[in-house]
mmCIF file of C-alpha atoms and ligand atoms in Angstrom:
data_model
loop_
_atom_site.group_PDB
_atom_site.id
_atom_site.type_symbol
_atom_site.label_atom_id
_atom_site.label_comp_id
_atom_site.label_asym_id
_atom_site.label_seq_id
_atom_site.Cartn_x
_atom_site.Cartn_y
_atom_site.Cartn_z
ATOM 1 C CA MET A 17 -12.032 -2.203 -62.573
ATOM 2 C CA ALA A 18 -12.540 -4.051 -58.952
ATOM 3 C CA ALA A 19 -10.520 -7.482 -58.757
ATOM 4 C CA LYS A 20 -12.588 -10.521 -59.634
ATOM 5 C CA THR A 21 -13.817 -12.683 -56.477
ATOM 6 C CA VAL A 22 -11.717 -15.825 -55.923
ATOM 7 C CA LEU A 23 -13.474 -17.315 -52.698
ATOM 8 C CA LYS A 24 -16.471 -16.130 -51.498
ATOM 9 C CA LEU A 25 -18.003 -17.831 -48.970
ATOM 10 C CA LYS A 26 -22.420 -17.480 -48.332
ATOM 11 C CA GLY A 27 -23.497 -18.090 -44.943
ATOM 12 C CA VAL A 28 -21.631 -20.632 -44.021
ATOM 13 C CA GLU A 29 -22.495 -23.135 -41.312
ATOM 14 C CA ARG A 30 -19.758 -25.499 -39.930
ATOM 15 C CA PHE A 31 -20.587 -27.760 -36.520
ATOM 16 C CA TYR A 32 -19.475 -30.938 -35.148
ATOM 17 C CA GLU A 33 -21.876 -33.774 -33.488
ATOM 18 C CA ASP A 34 -20.946 -36.104 -31.200
ATOM 19 C CA ALA A 35 -22.464 -37.975 -27.941
ATOM 20 C CA ALA A 36 -22.238 -34.493 -25.686
ATOM 21 C CA GLY A 37 -23.764 -32.445 -28.182
ATOM 22 C CA LYS A 38 -23.299 -29.943 -31.089
ATOM 23 C CA LEU A 39 -21.278 -28.167 -31.420
ATOM 24 C CA VAL A 40 -21.018 -24.698 -33.721
ATOM 25 C CA ILE A 41 -17.993 -22.958 -35.364
ATOM 26 C CA LEU A 42 -19.206 -21.177 -38.078
ATOM 27 C CA LYS A 43 -22.681 -19.906 -37.699
ATOM 28 C CA GLY A 44 -24.173 -18.153 -41.253
ATOM 29 C CA ALA A 45 -19.839 -17.028 -42.052
ATOM 30 C CA ASP A 46 -19.907 -14.412 -44.956
ATOM 31 C CA PHE A 47 -16.017 -14.231 -46.809
ATOM 32 C CA ALA A 48 -14.966 -12.561 -49.835
ATOM 33 C CA ILE A 49 -11.617 -12.558 -51.398
ATOM 34 C CA ALA A 50 -10.142 -10.602 -54.463
ATOM 35 C CA GLN A 51 -7.762 -11.612 -56.870
ATOM 36 C CA GLY A 52 -4.129 -10.684 -56.090
ATOM 37 C CA GLU A 53 -5.314 -10.135 -52.201
ATOM 38 C CA MET A 54 -3.855 -11.128 -49.143
ATOM 39 C CA VAL A 55 -5.510 -11.264 -45.863
ATOM 40 C CA ALA A 56 -5.044 -12.733 -42.791
ATOM 41 C CA LEU A 57 -7.197 -14.608 -40.242
ATOM 42 C CA VAL A 58 -6.644 -14.108 -36.562
ATOM 43 C CA ALA A 59 -8.189 -15.741 -33.656
ATOM 44 C CA PRO A 60 -7.364 -17.324 -30.512
ATOM 45 C CA SER A 61 -7.294 -21.367 -30.677
ATOM 46 C CA GLY A 62 -10.138 -23.086 -31.068
ATOM 47 C CA ALA A 63 -12.126 -20.123 -32.372
ATOM 48 C CA GLY A 64 -12.448 -22.193 -35.789
ATOM 49 C CA LYS A 65 -9.421 -21.033 -38.367
ATOM 50 C CA SER A 66 -8.781 -24.172 -39.192
ATOM 51 C CA THR A 67 -12.793 -25.457 -39.584
ATOM 52 C CA LEU A 68 -12.889 -21.858 -42.267
ATOM 53 C CA LEU A 69 -9.397 -22.613 -43.922
ATOM 54 C CA HIS A 70 -10.627 -26.622 -44.508
ATOM 55 C CA THR A 71 -13.831 -25.523 -45.141
ATOM 56 C CA ALA A 72 -13.378 -23.156 -48.135
ATOM 57 C CA GLY A 73 -10.480 -25.274 -49.458
ATOM 58 C CA LEU A 74 -12.744 -27.507 -49.708
ATOM 59 C CA LEU A 75 -11.579 -30.305 -47.271
ATOM 60 C CA GLU A 76 -14.446 -30.023 -45.609
ATOM 61 C CA ARG A 77 -17.648 -29.742 -46.600
ATOM 62 C CA PRO A 78 -20.190 -26.943 -44.879
ATOM 63 C CA ASN A 79 -23.486 -27.644 -43.442
ATOM 64 C CA GLY A 80 -24.890 -25.209 -44.896
ATOM 65 C CA GLY A 81 -24.501 -21.915 -46.936
ATOM 66 C CA GLU A 82 -22.203 -21.935 -50.297
ATOM 67 C CA VAL A 83 -18.781 -22.065 -50.919
ATOM 68 C CA VAL A 84 -18.020 -20.597 -54.276
ATOM 69 C CA LEU A 85 -14.774 -20.557 -55.794
ATOM 70 C CA ASN A 86 -14.055 -18.011 -59.034
ATOM 71 C CA GLY A 87 -17.875 -18.327 -59.461
ATOM 72 C CA GLN A 88 -18.706 -21.423 -59.006
ATOM 73 C CA GLU A 89 -21.056 -22.976 -55.790
ATOM 74 C CA CYS A 90 -18.697 -26.333 -55.054
ATOM 75 C CA GLY A 91 -20.334 -26.919 -51.492
ATOM 76 C CA GLN A 92 -23.059 -29.447 -52.778
ATOM 77 C CA MET A 93 -20.700 -30.993 -55.857
ATOM 78 C CA SER A 94 -19.506 -34.674 -55.953
ATOM 79 C CA ASP A 95 -16.177 -35.513 -54.817
ATOM 80 C CA ASP A 96 -14.598 -35.899 -57.440
ATOM 81 C CA ASP A 97 -15.106 -32.676 -58.894
ATOM 82 C CA ARG A 98 -14.078 -31.066 -55.064
ATOM 83 C CA THR A 99 -10.867 -32.918 -55.526
ATOM 84 C CA ALA A 100 -10.232 -31.882 -58.993
ATOM 85 C CA ILE A 101 -10.442 -28.230 -58.119
ATOM 86 C CA ARG A 102 -8.479 -28.537 -54.578
ATOM 87 C CA ARG A 103 -6.146 -29.800 -57.109
ATOM 88 C CA ASN A 104 -5.901 -27.282 -59.305
ATOM 89 C CA GLU A 105 -6.952 -24.477 -57.812
ATOM 90 C CA ILE A 106 -6.544 -24.269 -54.221
ATOM 91 C CA GLY A 107 -2.604 -24.350 -52.636
ATOM 92 C CA PHE A 108 -2.233 -25.179 -48.190
ATOM 93 C CA VAL A 109 0.385 -24.202 -46.027
ATOM 94 C CA TYR A 110 0.230 -26.069 -43.130
ATOM 95 C CA GLN A 111 2.281 -25.332 -39.444
ATOM 96 C CA PHE A 112 4.345 -28.336 -39.861
ATOM 97 C CA HIS A 113 6.104 -29.156 -43.846
ATOM 98 C CA HIS A 114 4.243 -32.756 -44.285
ATOM 99 C CA LEU A 115 6.696 -33.221 -46.551
ATOM 100 C CA LEU A 116 7.459 -36.789 -48.011
ATOM 101 C CA PRO A 117 10.591 -37.905 -45.983
ATOM 102 C CA GLU A 118 11.726 -40.188 -48.355
ATOM 103 C CA PHE A 119 12.161 -37.943 -51.436
ATOM 104 C CA SER A 120 13.784 -34.626 -51.916
ATOM 105 C CA ALA A 121 13.108 -31.299 -51.997
ATOM 106 C CA LEU A 122 12.565 -30.560 -55.540
ATOM 107 C CA GLU A 123 10.715 -34.375 -55.842
ATOM 108 C CA ASN A 124 8.255 -33.094 -52.949
ATOM 109 C CA ILE A 125 7.580 -30.303 -55.058
ATOM 110 C CA MET A 126 6.973 -32.405 -58.647
ATOM 111 C CA MET A 127 4.821 -34.746 -56.675
ATOM 112 C CA PRO A 128 1.437 -32.800 -56.871
ATOM 113 C CA GLN A 129 2.409 -31.651 -60.319
ATOM 114 C CA LEU A 130 3.017 -35.074 -61.782
ATOM 115 C CA VAL A 131 -0.465 -35.812 -60.372
ATOM 116 C CA ARG A 132 -2.119 -33.738 -62.247
ATOM 117 C CA GLY A 133 -0.222 -35.008 -65.139
ATOM 118 C CA LEU A 134 2.360 -32.766 -66.263
ATOM 119 C CA SER A 135 5.479 -34.777 -67.305
ATOM 120 C CA SER A 136 8.446 -35.753 -65.014
ATOM 121 C CA LYS A 137 10.751 -32.918 -67.439
ATOM 122 C CA GLU A 138 8.593 -30.279 -67.069
ATOM 123 C CA ALA A 139 7.331 -30.916 -63.449
ATOM 124 C CA SER A 140 11.187 -31.116 -62.141
ATOM 125 C CA GLU A 141 11.711 -27.627 -64.482
ATOM 126 C CA ARG A 142 8.648 -26.018 -62.210
ATOM 127 C CA ALA A 143 10.538 -27.260 -59.334
ATOM 128 C CA ALA A 144 13.558 -26.277 -59.778
ATOM 129 C CA GLN A 145 12.655 -22.702 -60.639
ATOM 130 C CA LEU A 146 10.481 -22.287 -57.009
ATOM 131 C CA LEU A 147 12.978 -23.640 -54.992
ATOM 132 C CA ASP A 148 15.118 -20.707 -56.642
ATOM 133 C CA TYR A 149 12.375 -18.020 -56.272
ATOM 134 C CA MET A 150 12.535 -19.022 -52.397
ATOM 135 C CA LYS A 151 15.815 -19.003 -52.671
ATOM 136 C CA ILE A 152 16.738 -22.553 -52.213
ATOM 137 C CA GLY A 153 17.673 -23.975 -55.412
ATOM 138 C CA HIS A 154 21.324 -24.743 -53.455
ATOM 139 C CA ARG A 155 18.987 -27.501 -51.713
ATOM 140 C CA SER A 156 17.083 -29.154 -54.142
ATOM 141 C CA THR A 157 18.674 -32.896 -53.571
ATOM 142 C CA HIS A 158 18.143 -33.129 -49.473
ATOM 143 C CA ARG A 159 15.691 -34.481 -48.060
ATOM 144 C CA PRO A 160 13.042 -33.151 -45.830
ATOM 145 C CA SER A 161 15.558 -34.363 -42.718
ATOM 146 C CA GLU A 162 18.741 -32.334 -44.286
ATOM 147 C CA LEU A 163 16.577 -29.184 -44.619
ATOM 148 C CA SER A 164 16.835 -26.710 -41.755
ATOM 149 C CA GLY A 165 12.553 -25.743 -40.347
ATOM 150 C CA GLY A 166 12.611 -22.561 -42.307
ATOM 151 C CA GLU A 167 14.089 -23.770 -45.560
ATOM 152 C CA GLN A 168 11.806 -27.004 -45.016
ATOM 153 C CA GLN A 169 8.922 -24.528 -44.853
ATOM 154 C CA ARG A 170 9.655 -22.863 -47.875
ATOM 155 C CA VAL A 171 9.551 -25.892 -49.968
ATOM 156 C CA ALA A 172 6.434 -26.851 -48.799
ATOM 157 C CA ILE A 173 5.327 -23.297 -49.648
ATOM 158 C CA ALA A 174 7.037 -24.059 -52.764
ATOM 159 C CA ARG A 175 4.912 -26.919 -53.224
ATOM 160 C CA ALA A 176 1.485 -25.780 -52.067
ATOM 161 C CA VAL A 177 2.264 -23.806 -54.899
ATOM 162 C CA ALA A 178 2.929 -26.029 -58.281
ATOM 163 C CA ASN A 179 -0.135 -26.507 -59.714
ATOM 164 C CA ALA A 180 -0.277 -22.654 -59.704
ATOM 165 C CA PRO A 181 -3.539 -22.385 -57.903
ATOM 166 C CA ARG A 182 -5.457 -18.996 -57.674
ATOM 167 C CA LEU A 183 -5.991 -19.635 -54.357
ATOM 168 C CA LEU A 184 -4.023 -20.028 -51.055
ATOM 169 C CA LEU A 185 -4.817 -21.502 -47.856
ATOM 170 C CA ALA A 186 -2.351 -21.384 -44.687
ATOM 171 C CA ASP A 187 -2.767 -22.456 -41.447
ATOM 172 C CA GLU A 188 -0.331 -20.965 -39.194
ATOM 173 C CA PRO A 189 2.416 -21.106 -41.493
ATOM 174 C CA THR A 190 5.252 -19.640 -39.268
ATOM 175 C CA GLY A 191 3.426 -20.683 -36.602
ATOM 176 C CA ASN A 192 6.729 -22.881 -35.383
ATOM 177 C CA LEU A 193 9.651 -20.994 -36.071
ATOM 178 C CA ASP A 194 11.242 -18.634 -34.169
ATOM 179 C CA PRO A 195 10.695 -15.172 -35.171
ATOM 180 C CA ALA A 196 13.844 -14.082 -37.757
ATOM 181 C CA THR A 197 13.214 -17.115 -39.665
ATOM 182 C CA ALA A 198 9.014 -16.624 -38.947
ATOM 183 C CA GLY A 199 9.819 -13.123 -40.737
ATOM 184 C CA TYR A 200 12.037 -15.146 -43.977
ATOM 185 C CA VAL A 201 10.569 -17.272 -44.682
ATOM 186 C CA PHE A 202 6.900 -14.821 -44.423
ATOM 187 C CA ASP A 203 9.147 -12.294 -47.268
ATOM 188 C CA ALA A 204 9.531 -15.528 -49.428
ATOM 189 C CA LEU A 205 5.570 -16.039 -49.233
ATOM 190 C CA GLU A 206 4.864 -12.826 -49.372
ATOM 191 C CA ALA A 207 7.145 -12.464 -52.189
ATOM 192 C CA LEU A 208 5.003 -15.492 -54.748
ATOM 193 C CA VAL A 209 2.010 -14.225 -53.627
ATOM 194 C CA ARG A 210 2.683 -10.213 -54.558
ATOM 195 C CA GLN A 211 4.353 -11.431 -58.037
ATOM 196 C CA SER A 212 1.652 -14.945 -59.101
ATOM 197 C CA GLY A 213 -1.528 -12.183 -58.369
ATOM 198 C CA LEU A 214 -2.887 -15.256 -56.143
ATOM 199 C CA SER A 215 -5.203 -15.313 -53.298
ATOM 200 C CA ALA A 216 -3.637 -15.806 -49.948
ATOM 201 C CA LEU A 217 -6.055 -16.266 -46.576
ATOM 202 C CA ILE A 218 -3.363 -16.777 -43.695
ATOM 203 C CA ALA A 219 -3.870 -17.737 -40.142
ATOM 204 C CA THR A 220 -1.599 -16.770 -38.274
ATOM 205 C CA HIS A 221 -1.072 -15.458 -34.343
ATOM 206 C CA ASN A 222 1.920 -13.539 -35.438
ATOM 207 C CA HIS A 223 0.541 -9.305 -34.894
ATOM 208 C CA GLU A 224 3.361 -8.659 -36.755
ATOM 209 C CA LEU A 225 3.303 -10.384 -39.798
ATOM 210 C CA ALA A 226 -0.527 -9.998 -39.982
ATOM 211 C CA ALA A 227 0.273 -6.376 -40.123
ATOM 212 C CA ARG A 228 2.064 -6.377 -43.443
ATOM 213 C CA MET A 229 -1.456 -7.918 -45.200
ATOM 214 C CA ASP A 230 -4.059 -6.323 -46.945
ATOM 215 C CA ARG A 231 -7.016 -7.054 -44.420
ATOM 216 C CA ARG A 232 -7.132 -8.137 -41.099
ATOM 217 C CA VAL A 233 -10.117 -10.569 -40.686
ATOM 218 C CA THR A 234 -11.496 -12.376 -37.134
ATOM 219 C CA LEU A 235 -13.768 -14.630 -36.117
ATOM 220 C CA SER A 236 -16.868 -13.739 -33.288
ATOM 221 C CA GLU A 237 -19.978 -16.044 -32.773
ATOM 222 C CA GLY A 238 -18.939 -18.257 -36.026
ATOM 223 C CA LYS A 239 -18.710 -15.556 -37.903
ATOM 224 C CA VAL A 240 -16.215 -13.702 -40.091
ATOM 225 C CA VAL A 241 -15.472 -10.409 -39.062
ATOM 226 C CA GLU A 242 -12.546 -7.396 -40.117
ATOM 227 C CA MET A 243 -10.388 -6.249 -37.663
ATOM 228 C CA VAL A 244 -10.120 -2.692 -37.660
ATOM 229 C CA ALA A 245 -6.627 -1.197 -37.031
HETATM 230 P P1 ADP B 22 -8.393 -23.049 -34.599
HETATM 231 O O1 ADP B 22 -7.918 -23.401 -35.898
HETATM 232 O O2 ADP B 22 -9.006 -21.652 -34.050
HETATM 233 O O3 ADP B 22 -7.575 -23.937 -33.831
HETATM 234 P P2 ADP B 22 -10.773 -25.143 -34.828
HETATM 235 O O4 ADP B 22 -11.040 -25.081 -36.643
HETATM 236 O O5 ADP B 22 -9.653 -26.463 -35.482
HETATM 237 O O6 ADP B 22 -9.983 -23.963 -34.427
HETATM 238 O O7 ADP B 22 -11.135 -26.278 -34.293
HETATM 239 C C1 ADP B 22 -12.723 -25.167 -33.401
HETATM 240 C C2 ADP B 22 -13.649 -26.254 -32.726
HETATM 241 O O8 ADP B 22 -13.451 -27.480 -32.997
HETATM 242 C C3 ADP B 22 -13.054 -26.439 -31.386
HETATM 243 O O9 ADP B 22 -13.195 -26.865 -30.201
HETATM 244 C C4 ADP B 22 -11.546 -28.279 -32.049
HETATM 245 O O10 ADP B 22 -11.799 -29.622 -30.848
HETATM 246 C C5 ADP B 22 -13.394 -28.174 -32.485
HETATM 247 N N1 ADP B 22 -13.166 -29.625 -33.733
HETATM 248 C C6 ADP B 22 -12.766 -29.251 -34.924
HETATM 249 N N2 ADP B 22 -12.367 -30.047 -35.704
HETATM 250 C C7 ADP B 22 -12.835 -31.465 -35.365
HETATM 251 C C8 ADP B 22 -14.014 -32.235 -35.404
HETATM 252 N N3 ADP B 22 -13.835 -33.185 -36.616
HETATM 253 N N4 ADP B 22 -14.839 -32.925 -34.550
HETATM 254 C C9 ADP B 22 -15.409 -32.225 -33.502
HETATM 255 N N5 ADP B 22 -14.906 -31.238 -33.235
HETATM 256 C C10 ADP B 22 -13.669 -30.478 -34.274
#
């Protein structure tokens, strides 16, 4: 049986308009990702990778077309509905960790769960499990400034999946790390995705990491295009 489609973009249009004119980024972009699939998004700076991730992740609305998550068209939903879906079904990881500096690693991972309504006990148990899984259980009481770059990113990844989303969107998650650290952070990310059955769309400039994913796509003339070889 074919795996379920988690995210589908149909004819997505996205443009920015200012005094200088109209800048078209996505022009009839189509894309689908199945449950459990890991897809690399490889394109030069400015091509529209972040725009695609933000549109897919319901942070930006498309100017046209459909963004279908788990069979539901989300492009036209109310802001409240989009926020609820984003909170429960989508995890984000950025190039910079964006952890809250005054909270510990454990508390940072608890936060989205508390926002969702879990008890403090449930949230801290899940956060501790995720830290162990990311092999940084011994760092749980440390604040972000007391962690290395690789450890900070592993906490950010754990936070992104704290609410067990179905889709993980990552914007150059290892882009700020040296090659060896990037390798082991990606190992942890890949293990998590493979073990949990998450779908992941990961923008990266790193061709070695891209080669480890199931598929590679790029952006060309505002469309999502499969990369061959
Ligand atoms: P990438 O992630 O591939 O570097 P982006 O999606 O960030 O590309 O940006 C694509 C293009 O859209 C760039 O030229 C960028 O300057 C422009 N852009 C992005 N966000 C906005 C915005 N909010 N307003 C105007 N232009 C934007």
